[in-house]
XYZ file of C-alpha atoms in Angstrom:
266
model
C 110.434 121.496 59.380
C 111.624 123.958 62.245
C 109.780 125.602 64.940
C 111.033 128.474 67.207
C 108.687 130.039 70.390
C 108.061 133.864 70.397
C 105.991 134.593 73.476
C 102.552 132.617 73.100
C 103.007 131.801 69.790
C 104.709 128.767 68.284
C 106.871 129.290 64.640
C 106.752 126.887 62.384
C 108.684 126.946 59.419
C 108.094 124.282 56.158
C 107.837 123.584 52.634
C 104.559 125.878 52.157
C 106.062 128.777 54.261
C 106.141 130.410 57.157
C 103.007 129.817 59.534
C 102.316 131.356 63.226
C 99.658 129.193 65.584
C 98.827 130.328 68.427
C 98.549 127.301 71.046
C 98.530 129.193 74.412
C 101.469 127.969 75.788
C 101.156 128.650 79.012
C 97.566 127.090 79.137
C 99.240 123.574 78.059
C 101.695 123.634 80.597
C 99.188 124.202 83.397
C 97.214 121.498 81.936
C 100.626 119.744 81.661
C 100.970 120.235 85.582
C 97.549 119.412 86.811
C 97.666 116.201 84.852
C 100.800 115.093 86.107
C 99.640 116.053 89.729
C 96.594 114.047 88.986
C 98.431 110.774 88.048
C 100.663 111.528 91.551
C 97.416 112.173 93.531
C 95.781 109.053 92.176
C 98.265 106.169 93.975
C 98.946 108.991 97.351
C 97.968 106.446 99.546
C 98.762 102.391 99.207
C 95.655 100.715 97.847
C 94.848 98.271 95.371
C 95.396 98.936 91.855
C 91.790 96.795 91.100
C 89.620 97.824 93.957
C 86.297 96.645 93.256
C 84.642 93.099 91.510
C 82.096 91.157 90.898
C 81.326 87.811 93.441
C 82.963 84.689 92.088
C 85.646 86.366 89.764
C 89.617 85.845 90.286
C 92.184 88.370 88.972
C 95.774 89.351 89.222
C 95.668 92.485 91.091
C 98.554 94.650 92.725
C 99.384 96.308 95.952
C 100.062 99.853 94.819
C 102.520 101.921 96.780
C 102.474 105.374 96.156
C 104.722 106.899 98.017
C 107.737 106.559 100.741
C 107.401 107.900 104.666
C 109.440 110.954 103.293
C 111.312 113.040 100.516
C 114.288 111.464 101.809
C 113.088 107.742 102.394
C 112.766 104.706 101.032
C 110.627 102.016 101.647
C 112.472 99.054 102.234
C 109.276 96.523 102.942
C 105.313 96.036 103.103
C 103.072 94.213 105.343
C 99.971 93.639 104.297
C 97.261 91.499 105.947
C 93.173 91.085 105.143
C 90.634 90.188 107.993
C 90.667 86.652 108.178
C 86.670 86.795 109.181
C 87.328 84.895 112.377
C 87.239 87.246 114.710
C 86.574 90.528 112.264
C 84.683 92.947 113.037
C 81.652 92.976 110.780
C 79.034 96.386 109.881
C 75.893 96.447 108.136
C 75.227 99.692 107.088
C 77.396 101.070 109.280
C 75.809 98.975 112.845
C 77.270 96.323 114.017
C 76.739 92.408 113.359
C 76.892 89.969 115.740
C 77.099 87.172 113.407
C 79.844 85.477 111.631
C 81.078 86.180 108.261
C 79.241 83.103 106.501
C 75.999 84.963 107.077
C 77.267 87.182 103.803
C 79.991 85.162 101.644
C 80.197 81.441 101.005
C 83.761 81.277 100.650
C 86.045 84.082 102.265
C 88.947 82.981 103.570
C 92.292 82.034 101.415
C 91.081 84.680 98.828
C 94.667 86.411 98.345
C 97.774 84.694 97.369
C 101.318 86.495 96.740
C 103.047 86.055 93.451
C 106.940 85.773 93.620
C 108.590 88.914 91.709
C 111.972 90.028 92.869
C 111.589 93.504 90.502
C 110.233 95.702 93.804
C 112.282 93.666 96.802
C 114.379 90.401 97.398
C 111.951 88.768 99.809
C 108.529 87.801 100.286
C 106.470 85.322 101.779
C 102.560 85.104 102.504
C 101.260 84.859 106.193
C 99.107 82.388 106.855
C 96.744 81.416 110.050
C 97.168 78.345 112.312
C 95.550 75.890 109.898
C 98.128 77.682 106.676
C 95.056 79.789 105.190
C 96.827 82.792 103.633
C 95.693 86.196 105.548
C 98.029 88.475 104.156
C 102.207 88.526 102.967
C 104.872 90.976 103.642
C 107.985 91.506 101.150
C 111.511 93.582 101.671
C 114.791 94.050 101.166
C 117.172 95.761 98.245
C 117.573 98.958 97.775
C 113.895 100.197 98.486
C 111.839 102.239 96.817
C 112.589 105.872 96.168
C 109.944 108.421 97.276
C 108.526 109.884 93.932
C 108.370 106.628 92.404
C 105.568 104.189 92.776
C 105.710 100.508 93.063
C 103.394 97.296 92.380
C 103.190 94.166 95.038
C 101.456 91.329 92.914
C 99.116 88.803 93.999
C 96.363 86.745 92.881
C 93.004 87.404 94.167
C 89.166 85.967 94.518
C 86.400 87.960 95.179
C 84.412 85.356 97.596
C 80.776 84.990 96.704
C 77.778 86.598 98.460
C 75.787 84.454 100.202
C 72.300 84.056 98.272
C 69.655 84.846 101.055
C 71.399 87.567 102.700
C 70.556 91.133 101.975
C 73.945 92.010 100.895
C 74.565 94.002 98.067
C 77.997 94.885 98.658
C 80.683 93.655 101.112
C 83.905 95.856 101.592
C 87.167 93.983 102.948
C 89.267 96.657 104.766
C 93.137 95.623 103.648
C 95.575 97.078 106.066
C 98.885 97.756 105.216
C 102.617 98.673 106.283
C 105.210 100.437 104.454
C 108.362 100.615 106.579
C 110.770 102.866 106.374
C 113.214 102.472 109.048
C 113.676 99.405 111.209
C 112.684 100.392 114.927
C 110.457 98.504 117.701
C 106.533 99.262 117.649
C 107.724 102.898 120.268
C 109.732 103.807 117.468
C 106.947 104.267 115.154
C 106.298 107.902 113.728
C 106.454 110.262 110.871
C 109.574 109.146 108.509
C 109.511 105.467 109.900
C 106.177 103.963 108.539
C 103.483 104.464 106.585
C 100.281 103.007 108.268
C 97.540 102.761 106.110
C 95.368 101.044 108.296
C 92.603 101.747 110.828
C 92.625 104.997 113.354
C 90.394 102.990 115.937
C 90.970 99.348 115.931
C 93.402 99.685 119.116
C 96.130 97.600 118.132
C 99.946 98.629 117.759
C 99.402 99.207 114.336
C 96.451 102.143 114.247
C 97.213 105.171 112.006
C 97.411 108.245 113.489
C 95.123 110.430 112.139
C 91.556 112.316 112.631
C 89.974 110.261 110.093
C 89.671 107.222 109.228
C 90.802 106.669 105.684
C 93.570 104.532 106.398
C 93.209 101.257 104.560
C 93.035 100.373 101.653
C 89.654 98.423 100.613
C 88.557 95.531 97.966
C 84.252 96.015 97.827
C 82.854 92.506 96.453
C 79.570 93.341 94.207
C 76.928 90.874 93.971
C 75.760 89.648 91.233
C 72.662 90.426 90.567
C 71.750 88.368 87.544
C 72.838 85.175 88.683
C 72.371 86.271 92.525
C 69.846 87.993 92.751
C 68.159 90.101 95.919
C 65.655 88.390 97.819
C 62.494 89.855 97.707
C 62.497 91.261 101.003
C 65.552 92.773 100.390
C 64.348 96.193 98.984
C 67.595 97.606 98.123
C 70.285 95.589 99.521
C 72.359 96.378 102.391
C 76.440 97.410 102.263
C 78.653 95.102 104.483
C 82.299 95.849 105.990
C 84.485 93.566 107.126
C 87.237 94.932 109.176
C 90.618 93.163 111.084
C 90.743 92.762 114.976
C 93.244 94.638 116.889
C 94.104 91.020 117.861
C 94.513 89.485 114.194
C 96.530 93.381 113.527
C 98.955 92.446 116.393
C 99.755 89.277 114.993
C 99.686 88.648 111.846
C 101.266 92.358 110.597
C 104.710 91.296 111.741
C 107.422 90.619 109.685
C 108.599 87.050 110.264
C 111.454 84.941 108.568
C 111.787 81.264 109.510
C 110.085 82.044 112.989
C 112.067 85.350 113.719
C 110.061 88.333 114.207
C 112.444 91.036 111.697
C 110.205 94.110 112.069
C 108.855 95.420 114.410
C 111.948 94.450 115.904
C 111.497 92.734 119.480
């Protein structure tokens, strides 16, 4: 069999003759186009490839970069650090709570562990608080990741459970995240040196630049409603966010190998 294109039609020659379809050529390639923008478009910005799951389930999820600071960049590490629900800043519905994060899950904390892979970079470690509960890891080095390719950061991770007599029926954990580009000090930050995809308001070192807020990336624990159900007075539930401190951002997001702060550098 043998094809050959004249205009919008397509040619086929076989056994039973010659046969002319007419497949709108130019139709498929647009639809060729917009699909492959599409699959771009759907990892942009870093976020989780699983973003969303039921209370009490553990899966192996990724960090998903989709991009580099630049046509011409690389990006030659992540940092990437959850709220560690100490001092997090915590919204019901969009208000304020005043109340710690046990008043909605059971068990956050030490929800996220990094897996080792060496396929993305050469390094990584997890960062942990003051009593070694993980809050987040950072990897690097190699040769970086190209711009118009995307990458996967693996890790293990629980969604906590809701706690039974609150009115949650959904808790979001902001995830902020880091992809560096060039090695400068926190005044060296800009366009071309990292990514931020973190908070525009938190009013730490490490707050995207941008009108909106639709910086980080976000994992949104569902109850479960069959085993967990709403109490009564519940009516429909209520949608909880738990978001880092500027103080947690400005400590934990640096990179740091056997005690030396790497990036930003000093």
């Amino acid at each position: 069999m043998a094809c050959a294109v004249h205009g919008e039609y397509i040619l086929i020659n076989d056994e039973k003759g010659k046969k002319m379809y007419k497949l709108s050529i130019f139709a498929g390639a647009v639809a060729g186009v917009m699909i492959a923008g599409a699959a771009q478009n759907t990892f942009a910005h870093t976020r989780l490839n699983v973003p969303a799951a039921t209370e009490g389930t553990r899966s192996i999820n990724y960090v998903v970069i989709g991009h580099a600071c630049g046509e011409d960049k690389r990006v030659l590490g992540t940092s990437v650090v959850f709220p560690n629900g100490l001092d997090s800043t915590i919204l019901v519905d969009g208000a304020p709570h005043t109340g710690p994060v046990t008043d909605f899950l059971t068990n956050y904390g030490n929800n996220a562990q990094l897996l080792f892979d060496r396929s993305v970079f050469e390094a990584s470690d997890e960062i942990t608080d003051s009593n070694g509960n993980v809050v987040g890891f950072w990897a690097g080095g190699g040769a970086g990741v190209p711009n118009h390719l995307n990458a996967l950061i693996p890790m293990r991770l629980t969604a906590a459970r809701i706690e039974p007599t609150s009115c949650a029926q959904s808790v979001k954990v902001s995830v902020s995240i880091a992809n560096i580009c060039e090695l400068t000090g926190v005044d060296g930050f800009g366009e071309g040196v990292v990514d931020l995809w973190t908070h525009n308001n938190i009013g730490s070192s490490y707050d995207r630049v941008s009108e909106t807020d639709d910086g980080p990336a976000s994992f949104t624990i569902s109850r479960d409603v069959a085993s967990n159900p709403l109490p009564e007075n519940c009516g429909e539930g209520v949608a909880v966010e738990i978001r880092p401190s500027a103080a947690q951002l400005d400590r934990d997001m640096p990179i740091r190998i056997n005690g030396q702060q790497v990036w930003p550098q000093p």
